[in-house]
C-alpha positions as a Markdown table, in Angstrom:
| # | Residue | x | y | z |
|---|---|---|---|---|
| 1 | Unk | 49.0 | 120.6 | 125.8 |
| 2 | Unk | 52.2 | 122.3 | 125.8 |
| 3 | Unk | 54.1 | 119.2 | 127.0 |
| 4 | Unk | 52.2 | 117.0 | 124.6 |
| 5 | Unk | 53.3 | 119.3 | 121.7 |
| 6 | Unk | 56.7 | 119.5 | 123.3 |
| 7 | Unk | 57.3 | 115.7 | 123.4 |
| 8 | Unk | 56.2 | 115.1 | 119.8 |
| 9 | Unk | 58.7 | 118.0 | 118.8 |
| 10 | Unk | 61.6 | 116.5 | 120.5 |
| 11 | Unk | 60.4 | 113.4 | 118.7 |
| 12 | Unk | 60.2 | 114.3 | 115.7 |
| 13 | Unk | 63.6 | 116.0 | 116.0 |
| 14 | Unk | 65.3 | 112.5 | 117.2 |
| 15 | Unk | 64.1 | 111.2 | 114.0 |
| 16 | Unk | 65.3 | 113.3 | 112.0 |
| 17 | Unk | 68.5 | 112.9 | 113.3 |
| 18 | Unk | 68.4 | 109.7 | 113.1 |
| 19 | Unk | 67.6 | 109.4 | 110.0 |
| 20 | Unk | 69.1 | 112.9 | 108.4 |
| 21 | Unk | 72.7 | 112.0 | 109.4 |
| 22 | Unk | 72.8 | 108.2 | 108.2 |
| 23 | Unk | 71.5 | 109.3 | 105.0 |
| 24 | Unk | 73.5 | 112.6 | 104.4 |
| 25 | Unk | 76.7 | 110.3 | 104.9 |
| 26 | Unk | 75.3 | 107.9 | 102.4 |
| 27 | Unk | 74.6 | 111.0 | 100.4 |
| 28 | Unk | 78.2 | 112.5 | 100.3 |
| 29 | Unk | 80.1 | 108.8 | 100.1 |
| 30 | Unk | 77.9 | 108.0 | 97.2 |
| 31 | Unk | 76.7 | 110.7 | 95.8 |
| 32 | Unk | 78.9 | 113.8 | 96.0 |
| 33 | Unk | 82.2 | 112.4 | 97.0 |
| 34 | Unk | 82.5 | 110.6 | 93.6 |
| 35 | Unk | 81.4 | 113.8 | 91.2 |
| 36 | Unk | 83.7 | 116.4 | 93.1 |
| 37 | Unk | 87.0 | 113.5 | 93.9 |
| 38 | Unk | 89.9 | 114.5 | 91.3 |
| 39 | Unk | 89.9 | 110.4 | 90.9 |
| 40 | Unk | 88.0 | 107.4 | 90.2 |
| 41 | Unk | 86.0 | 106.2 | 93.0 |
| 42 | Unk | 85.5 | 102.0 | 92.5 |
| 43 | Unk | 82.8 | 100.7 | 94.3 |
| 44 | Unk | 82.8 | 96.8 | 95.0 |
| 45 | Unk | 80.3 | 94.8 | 96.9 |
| 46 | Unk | 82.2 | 91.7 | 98.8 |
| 47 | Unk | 79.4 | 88.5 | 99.3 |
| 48 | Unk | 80.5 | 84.9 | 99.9 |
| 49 | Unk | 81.4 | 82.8 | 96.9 |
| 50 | Unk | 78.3 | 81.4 | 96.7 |
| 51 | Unk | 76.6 | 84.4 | 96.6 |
| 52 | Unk | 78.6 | 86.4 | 94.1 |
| 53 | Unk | 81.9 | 86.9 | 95.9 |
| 54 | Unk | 83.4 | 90.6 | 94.6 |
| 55 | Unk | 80.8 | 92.9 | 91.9 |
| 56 | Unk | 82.8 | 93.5 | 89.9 |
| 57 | Unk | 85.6 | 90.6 | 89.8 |
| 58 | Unk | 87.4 | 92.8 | 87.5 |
| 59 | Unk | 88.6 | 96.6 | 87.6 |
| 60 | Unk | 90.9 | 97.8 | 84.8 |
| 61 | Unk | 93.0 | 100.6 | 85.8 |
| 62 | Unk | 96.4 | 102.3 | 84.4 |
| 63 | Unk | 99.5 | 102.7 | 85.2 |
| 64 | Unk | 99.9 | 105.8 | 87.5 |
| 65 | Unk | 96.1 | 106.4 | 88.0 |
| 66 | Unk | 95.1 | 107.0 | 91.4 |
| 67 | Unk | 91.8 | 105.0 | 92.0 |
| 68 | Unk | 89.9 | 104.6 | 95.8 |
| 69 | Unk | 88.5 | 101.1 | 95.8 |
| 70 | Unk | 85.6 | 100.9 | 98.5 |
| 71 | Unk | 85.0 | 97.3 | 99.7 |
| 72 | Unk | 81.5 | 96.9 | 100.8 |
| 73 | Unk | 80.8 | 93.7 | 103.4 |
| 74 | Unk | 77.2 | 92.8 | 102.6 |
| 75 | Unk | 76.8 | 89.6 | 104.1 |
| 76 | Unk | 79.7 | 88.7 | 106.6 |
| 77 | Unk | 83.1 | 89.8 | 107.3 |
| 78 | Unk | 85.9 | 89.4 | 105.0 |
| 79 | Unk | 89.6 | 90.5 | 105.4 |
| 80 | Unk | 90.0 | 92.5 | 102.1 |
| 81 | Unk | 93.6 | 92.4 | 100.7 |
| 82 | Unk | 95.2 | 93.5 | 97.5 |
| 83 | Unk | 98.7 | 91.3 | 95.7 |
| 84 | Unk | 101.1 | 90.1 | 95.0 |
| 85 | Unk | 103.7 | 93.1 | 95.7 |
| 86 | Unk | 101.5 | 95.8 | 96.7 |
| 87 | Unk | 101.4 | 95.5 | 100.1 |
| 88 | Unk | 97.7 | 96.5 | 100.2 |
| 89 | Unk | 96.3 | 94.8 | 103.9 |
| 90 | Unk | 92.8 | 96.5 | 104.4 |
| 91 | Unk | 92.1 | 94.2 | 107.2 |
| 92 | Unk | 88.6 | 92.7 | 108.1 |
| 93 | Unk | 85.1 | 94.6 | 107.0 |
| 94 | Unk | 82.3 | 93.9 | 109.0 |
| 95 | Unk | 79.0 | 93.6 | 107.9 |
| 96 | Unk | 77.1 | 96.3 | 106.4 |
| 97 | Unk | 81.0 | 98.3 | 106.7 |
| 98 | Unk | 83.3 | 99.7 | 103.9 |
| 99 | Unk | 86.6 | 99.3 | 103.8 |
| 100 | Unk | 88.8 | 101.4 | 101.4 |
| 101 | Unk | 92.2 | 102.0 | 99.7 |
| 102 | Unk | 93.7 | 105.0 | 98.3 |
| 103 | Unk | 96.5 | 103.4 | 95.6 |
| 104 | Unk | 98.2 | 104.3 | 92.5 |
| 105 | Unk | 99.9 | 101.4 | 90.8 |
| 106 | Unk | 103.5 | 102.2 | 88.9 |
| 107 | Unk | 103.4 | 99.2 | 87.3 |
| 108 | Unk | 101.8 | 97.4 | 85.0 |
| 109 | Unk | 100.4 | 93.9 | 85.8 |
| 110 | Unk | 97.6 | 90.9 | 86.6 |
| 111 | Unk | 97.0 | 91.8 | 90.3 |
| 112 | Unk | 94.5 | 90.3 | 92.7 |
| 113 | Unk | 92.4 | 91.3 | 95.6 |
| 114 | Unk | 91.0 | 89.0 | 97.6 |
| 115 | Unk | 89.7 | 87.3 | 100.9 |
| 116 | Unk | 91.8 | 86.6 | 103.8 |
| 117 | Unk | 89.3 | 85.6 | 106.0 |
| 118 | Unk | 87.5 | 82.1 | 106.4 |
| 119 | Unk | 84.2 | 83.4 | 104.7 |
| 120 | Unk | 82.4 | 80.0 | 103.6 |
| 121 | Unk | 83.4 | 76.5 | 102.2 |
| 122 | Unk | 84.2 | 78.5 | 99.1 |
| 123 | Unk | 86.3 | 81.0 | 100.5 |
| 124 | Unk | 89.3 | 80.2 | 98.3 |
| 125 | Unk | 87.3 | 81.4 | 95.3 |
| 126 | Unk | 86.8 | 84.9 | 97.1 |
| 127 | Unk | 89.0 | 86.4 | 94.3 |
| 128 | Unk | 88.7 | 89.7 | 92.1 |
| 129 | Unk | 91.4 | 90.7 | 89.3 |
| 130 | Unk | 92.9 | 94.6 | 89.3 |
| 131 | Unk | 93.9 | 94.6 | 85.8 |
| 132 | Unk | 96.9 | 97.5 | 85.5 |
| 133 | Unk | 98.0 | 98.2 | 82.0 |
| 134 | Unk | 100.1 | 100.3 | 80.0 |
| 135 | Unk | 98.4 | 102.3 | 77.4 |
| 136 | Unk | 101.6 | 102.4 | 75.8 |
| 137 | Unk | 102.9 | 98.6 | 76.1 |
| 138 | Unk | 102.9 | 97.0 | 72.5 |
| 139 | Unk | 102.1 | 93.6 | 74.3 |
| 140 | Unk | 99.6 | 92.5 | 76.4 |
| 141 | Unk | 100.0 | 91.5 | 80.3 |
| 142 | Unk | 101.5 | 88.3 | 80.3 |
| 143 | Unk | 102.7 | 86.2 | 83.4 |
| 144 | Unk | 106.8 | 85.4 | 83.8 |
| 145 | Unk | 107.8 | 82.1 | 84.2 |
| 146 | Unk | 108.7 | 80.7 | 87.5 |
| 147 | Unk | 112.3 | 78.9 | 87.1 |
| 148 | Unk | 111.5 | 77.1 | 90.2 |
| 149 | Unk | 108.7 | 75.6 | 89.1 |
| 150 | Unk | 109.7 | 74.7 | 85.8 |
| 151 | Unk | 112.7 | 73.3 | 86.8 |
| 152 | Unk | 110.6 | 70.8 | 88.9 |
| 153 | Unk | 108.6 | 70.2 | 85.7 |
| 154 | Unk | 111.5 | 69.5 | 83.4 |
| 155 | Unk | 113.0 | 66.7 | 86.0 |
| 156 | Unk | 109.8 | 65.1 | 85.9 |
| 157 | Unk | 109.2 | 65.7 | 89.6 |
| 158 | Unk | 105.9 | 65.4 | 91.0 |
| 159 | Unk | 104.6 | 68.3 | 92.1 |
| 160 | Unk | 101.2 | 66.5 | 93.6 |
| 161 | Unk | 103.1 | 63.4 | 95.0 |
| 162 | Unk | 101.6 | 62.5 | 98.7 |
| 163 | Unk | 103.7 | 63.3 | 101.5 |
| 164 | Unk | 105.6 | 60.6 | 102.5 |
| 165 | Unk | 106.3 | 60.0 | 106.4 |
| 166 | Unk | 109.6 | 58.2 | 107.7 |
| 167 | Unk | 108.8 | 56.9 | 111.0 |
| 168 | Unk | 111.2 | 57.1 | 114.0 |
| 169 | Unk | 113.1 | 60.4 | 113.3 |
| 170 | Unk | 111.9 | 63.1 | 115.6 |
| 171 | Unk | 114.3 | 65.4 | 115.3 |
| 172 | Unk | 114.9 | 67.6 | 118.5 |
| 173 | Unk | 116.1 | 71.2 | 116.9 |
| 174 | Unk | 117.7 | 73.0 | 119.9 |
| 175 | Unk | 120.0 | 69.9 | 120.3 |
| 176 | Unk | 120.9 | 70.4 | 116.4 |
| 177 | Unk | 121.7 | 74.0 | 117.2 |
| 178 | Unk | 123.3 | 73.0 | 120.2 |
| 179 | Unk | 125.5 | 70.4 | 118.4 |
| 180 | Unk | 125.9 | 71.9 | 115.0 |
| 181 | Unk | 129.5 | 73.6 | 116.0 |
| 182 | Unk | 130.9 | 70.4 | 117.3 |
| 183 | Unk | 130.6 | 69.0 | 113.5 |
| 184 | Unk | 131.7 | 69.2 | 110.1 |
| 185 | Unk | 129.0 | 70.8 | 108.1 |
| 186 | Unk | 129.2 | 70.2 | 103.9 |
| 187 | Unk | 129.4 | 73.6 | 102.2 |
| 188 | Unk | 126.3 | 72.5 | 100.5 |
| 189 | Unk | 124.0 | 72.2 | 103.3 |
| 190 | Unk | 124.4 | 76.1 | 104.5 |
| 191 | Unk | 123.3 | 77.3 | 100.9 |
| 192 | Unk | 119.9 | 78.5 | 100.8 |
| 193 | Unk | 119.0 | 76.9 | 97.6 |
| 194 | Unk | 120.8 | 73.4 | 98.3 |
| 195 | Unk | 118.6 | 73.2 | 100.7 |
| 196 | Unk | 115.2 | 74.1 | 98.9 |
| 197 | Unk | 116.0 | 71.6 | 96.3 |
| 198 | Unk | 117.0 | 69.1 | 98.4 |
| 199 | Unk | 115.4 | 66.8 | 101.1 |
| 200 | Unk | 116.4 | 67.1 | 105.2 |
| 201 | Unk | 117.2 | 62.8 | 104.2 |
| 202 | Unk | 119.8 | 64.0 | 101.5 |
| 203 | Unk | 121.4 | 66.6 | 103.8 |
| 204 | Unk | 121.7 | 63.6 | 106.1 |
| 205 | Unk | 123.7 | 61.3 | 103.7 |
| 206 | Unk | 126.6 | 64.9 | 103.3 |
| 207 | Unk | 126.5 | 65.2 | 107.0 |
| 208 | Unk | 127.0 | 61.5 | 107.4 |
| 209 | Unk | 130.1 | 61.6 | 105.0 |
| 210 | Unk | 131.7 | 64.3 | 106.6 |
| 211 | Unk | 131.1 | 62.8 | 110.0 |
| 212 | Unk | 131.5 | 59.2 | 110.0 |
| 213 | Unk | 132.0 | 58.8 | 113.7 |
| 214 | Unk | 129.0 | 61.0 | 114.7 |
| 215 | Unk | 126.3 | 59.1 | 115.9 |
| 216 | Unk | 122.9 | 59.6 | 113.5 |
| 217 | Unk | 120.6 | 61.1 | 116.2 |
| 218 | Unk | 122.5 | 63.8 | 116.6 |
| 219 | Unk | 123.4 | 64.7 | 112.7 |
| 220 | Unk | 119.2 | 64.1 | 112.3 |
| 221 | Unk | 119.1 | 66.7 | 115.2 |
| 222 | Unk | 121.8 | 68.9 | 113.2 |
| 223 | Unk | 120.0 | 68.3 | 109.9 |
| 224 | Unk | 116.7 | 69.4 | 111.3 |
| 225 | Unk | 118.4 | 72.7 | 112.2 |
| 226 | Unk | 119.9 | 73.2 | 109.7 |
| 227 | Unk | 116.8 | 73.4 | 107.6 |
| 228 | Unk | 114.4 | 75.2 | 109.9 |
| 229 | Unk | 116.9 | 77.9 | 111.0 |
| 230 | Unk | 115.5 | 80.8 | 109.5 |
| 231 | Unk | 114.1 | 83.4 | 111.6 |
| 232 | Unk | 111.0 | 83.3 | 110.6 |
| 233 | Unk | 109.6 | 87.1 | 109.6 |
| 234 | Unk | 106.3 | 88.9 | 110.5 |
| 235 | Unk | 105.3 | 89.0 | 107.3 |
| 236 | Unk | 105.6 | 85.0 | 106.9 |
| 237 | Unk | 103.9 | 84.7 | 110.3 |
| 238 | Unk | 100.8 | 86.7 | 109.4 |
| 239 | Unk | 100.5 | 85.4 | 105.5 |
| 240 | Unk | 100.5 | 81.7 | 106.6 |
| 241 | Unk | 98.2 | 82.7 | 110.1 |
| 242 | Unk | 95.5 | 84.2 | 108.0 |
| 243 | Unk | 95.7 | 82.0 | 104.5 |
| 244 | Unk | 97.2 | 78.9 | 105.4 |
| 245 | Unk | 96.4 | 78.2 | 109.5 |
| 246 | Unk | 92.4 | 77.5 | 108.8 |
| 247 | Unk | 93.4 | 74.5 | 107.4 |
| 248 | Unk | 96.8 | 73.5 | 108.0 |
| 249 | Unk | 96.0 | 74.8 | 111.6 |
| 250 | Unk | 97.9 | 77.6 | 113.5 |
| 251 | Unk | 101.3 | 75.6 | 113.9 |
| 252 | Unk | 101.0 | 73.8 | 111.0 |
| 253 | Unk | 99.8 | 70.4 | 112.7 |
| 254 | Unk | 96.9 | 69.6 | 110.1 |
| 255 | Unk | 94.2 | 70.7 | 112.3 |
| 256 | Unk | 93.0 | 74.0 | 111.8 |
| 257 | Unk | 88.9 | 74.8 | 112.4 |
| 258 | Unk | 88.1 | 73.8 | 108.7 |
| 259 | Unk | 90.3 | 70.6 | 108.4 |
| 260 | Unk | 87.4 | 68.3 | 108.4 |
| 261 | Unk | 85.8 | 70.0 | 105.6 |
| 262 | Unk | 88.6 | 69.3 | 102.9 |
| 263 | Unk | 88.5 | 66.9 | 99.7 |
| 264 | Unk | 91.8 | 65.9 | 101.8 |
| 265 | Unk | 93.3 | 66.3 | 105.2 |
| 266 | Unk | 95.4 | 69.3 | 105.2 |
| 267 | Unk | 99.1 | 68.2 | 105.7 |
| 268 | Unk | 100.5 | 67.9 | 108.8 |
| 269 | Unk | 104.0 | 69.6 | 107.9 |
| 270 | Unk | 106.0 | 68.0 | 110.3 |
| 271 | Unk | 105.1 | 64.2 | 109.6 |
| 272 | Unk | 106.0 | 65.3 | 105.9 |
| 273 | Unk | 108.9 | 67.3 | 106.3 |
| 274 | Unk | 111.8 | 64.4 | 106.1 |
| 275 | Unk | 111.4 | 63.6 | 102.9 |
| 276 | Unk | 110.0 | 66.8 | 101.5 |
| 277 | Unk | 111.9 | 69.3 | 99.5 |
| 278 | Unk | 111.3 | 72.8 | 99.9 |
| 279 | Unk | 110.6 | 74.1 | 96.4 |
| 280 | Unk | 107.9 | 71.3 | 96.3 |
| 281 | Unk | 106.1 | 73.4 | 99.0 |
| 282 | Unk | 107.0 | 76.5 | 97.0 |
| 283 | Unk | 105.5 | 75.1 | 94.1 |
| 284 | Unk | 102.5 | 73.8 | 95.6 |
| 285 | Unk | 101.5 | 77.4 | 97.5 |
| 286 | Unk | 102.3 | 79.4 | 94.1 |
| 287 | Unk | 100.1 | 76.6 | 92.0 |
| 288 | Unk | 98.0 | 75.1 | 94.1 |
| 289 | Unk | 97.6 | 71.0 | 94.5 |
| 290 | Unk | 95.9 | 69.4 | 91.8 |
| 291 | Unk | 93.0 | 67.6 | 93.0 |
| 292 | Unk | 92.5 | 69.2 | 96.3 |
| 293 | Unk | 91.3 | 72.3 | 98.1 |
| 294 | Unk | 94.9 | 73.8 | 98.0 |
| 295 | Unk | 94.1 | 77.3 | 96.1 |
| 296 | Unk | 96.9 | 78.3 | 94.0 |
| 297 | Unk | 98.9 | 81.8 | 95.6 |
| 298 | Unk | 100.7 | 82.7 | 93.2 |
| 299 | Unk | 98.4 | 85.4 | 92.3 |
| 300 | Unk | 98.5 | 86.6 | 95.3 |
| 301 | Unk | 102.2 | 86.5 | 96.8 |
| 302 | Unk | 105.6 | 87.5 | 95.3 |
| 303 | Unk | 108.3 | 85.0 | 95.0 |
| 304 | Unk | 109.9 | 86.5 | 97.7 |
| 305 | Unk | 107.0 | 86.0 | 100.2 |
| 306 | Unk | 106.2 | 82.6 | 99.0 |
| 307 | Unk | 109.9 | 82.0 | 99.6 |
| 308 | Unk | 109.4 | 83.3 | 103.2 |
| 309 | Unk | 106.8 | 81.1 | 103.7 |
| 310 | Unk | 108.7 | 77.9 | 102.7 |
| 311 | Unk | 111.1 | 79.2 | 105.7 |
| 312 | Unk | 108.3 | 79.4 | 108.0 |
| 313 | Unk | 107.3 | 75.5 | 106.7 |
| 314 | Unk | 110.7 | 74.1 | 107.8 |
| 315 | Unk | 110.6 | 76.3 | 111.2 |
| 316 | Unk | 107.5 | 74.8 | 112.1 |
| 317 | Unk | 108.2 | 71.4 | 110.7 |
| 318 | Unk | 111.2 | 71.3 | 113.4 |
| 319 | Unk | 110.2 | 73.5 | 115.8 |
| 320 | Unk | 108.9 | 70.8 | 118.1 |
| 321 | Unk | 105.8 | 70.4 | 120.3 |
């Protein structure tokens, strides 16, 4: 008898743990940590697209507040992220997990938080808006232009053009680096911005000029260097690895694990890259391609990391198998 009352004792003391703790923690996250926090406390519930994506989709906060955002997975994992500027990288959230962000914006603006991890067919809807406004702004949020873009737009470029393919140059890179000091390189074609406005073909007819005697394989092999030799950065590495390398693949070859499941293939940067000009691909990331599954990011990145990005393009365009 005393055993028998014993066991069920214990028993009754392992449930009670087990089900005292779980719920006191729910308790104080949900209950008491809101009421006594000298903040707000923002709860939102993260589901695929399909299913609702973020609730809410929009929190309105102001300037200088201090606000905890608590991401709950409720379905399957999602890499929770906040842009463009903030630098707000919460990582993945597994099911039935919360993820959350202490922040305080200093200034005002549309921003975006979002999912960087492949979620469902509809994962490039997985988008909520952090609305941050100045209670004492006498005009409402408003975007800034993007000169890049609109300078594209007032030449009458073609922003959704397909990719055109040259066939027969491959360049080879580390002979361009190898050979770029034995040959006369136009002022124009080590400016930054030449080059994003300007196509690896049309750097080719300056280097030709200037080098008349040079055979063409090797000022391709120049060219190709020329454009791709930007170290790429971390930050550049890890944007395009989780936004861009489930389609575009994880060196840019077209083939990523979701490919196949595209209105159309994902490019293949380096069959495009001859003929392509870099402030189209800076344009397409920050808009989005008309037409197709490319989301636009220019909610989501600064100009600077988009510009980063367009680096990282060219390096893998050129980098070589």
């Amino acid at each position: 008898m005393t055993n028998g009352r014993g066991n069920r004792t214990a028993i009754v003391t392992l449930i009670a743990i087990l089900v005292g703790i779980p719920l006191t923690i729910v308790g104080y996250q949900y209950g008491l940590r809101p009421v006594f926090a000298d903040h707000r406390i923002i709860d939102i519930t993260a589901r695929v697209p399909e299913n609702g994506g973020f609730q809410p989709d929009l929190v309105r906060m102001e300037v200088g507040e201090t606000v905890t955002l608590r991401f709950a997975a409720d379905d399957v994992v999602h890499g929770i992220a906040i842009g463009p500027g903030l630098g707000v990288d919460i990582g993945q959230v597994d099911p039935g997990h919360v993820g959350e962000i202490t922040l305080t914006v200093d200034s005002p603006g549309i921003y975006t938080y979002y999912c960087n991890t492949w979620c469902s067919p509809s994962h490039w809807r997985m988008r909520g808006v952090l609305e941050v406004v100045d209670p004492d702004a006498a005009s409402p949020l408003s975007s800034p232009p993007d000169p890049i873009i609109e300078a594209l737009v007032a030449a009458g470029i073609d922003i959704d053009a397909d990719p055109q393919t040259v066939d027969g140059i491959v360049p080879d890179r580390a002979r361009g680096q190898a050979s770029v000091g034995s040959v006369e390189v136009p002022a124009e074609l080590l400016e930054p911005d030449w080059r994003l406005q300007h196509t690896p073909e049309g750097g080719l007819g300056l280097l030709r000029a200037a080098n008349r005697d040079t055979p063409d394989d090797l000022l391709i092999d120049v060219v190709a260097y020329l454009w791709s030799n930007t170290v790429p950065t971390e930050q550049a590495v890890e944007l395009f690895a989780k936004n861009c390398a489930a389609c575009h693949g994880e060196r840019g070859g077209g083939d990523g694990p979701v490919a196949e499941s595209t209105i159309d293939p994902p490019v293949a940067f380096a069959e495009a890259a001859w003929l392509r000009r870099g402030d189209i691909w800076y344009a397409k990331i920050r808009r989005g391609g008309m037409g197709t599954d490319m989301p636009n990011f220019g909610t989501l990145f600064t100009v600077e990391e988009t510009r980063s990005l367009v680096d990282y393009l060219w390096f893998l365009s050129f980098a070589g198998p």
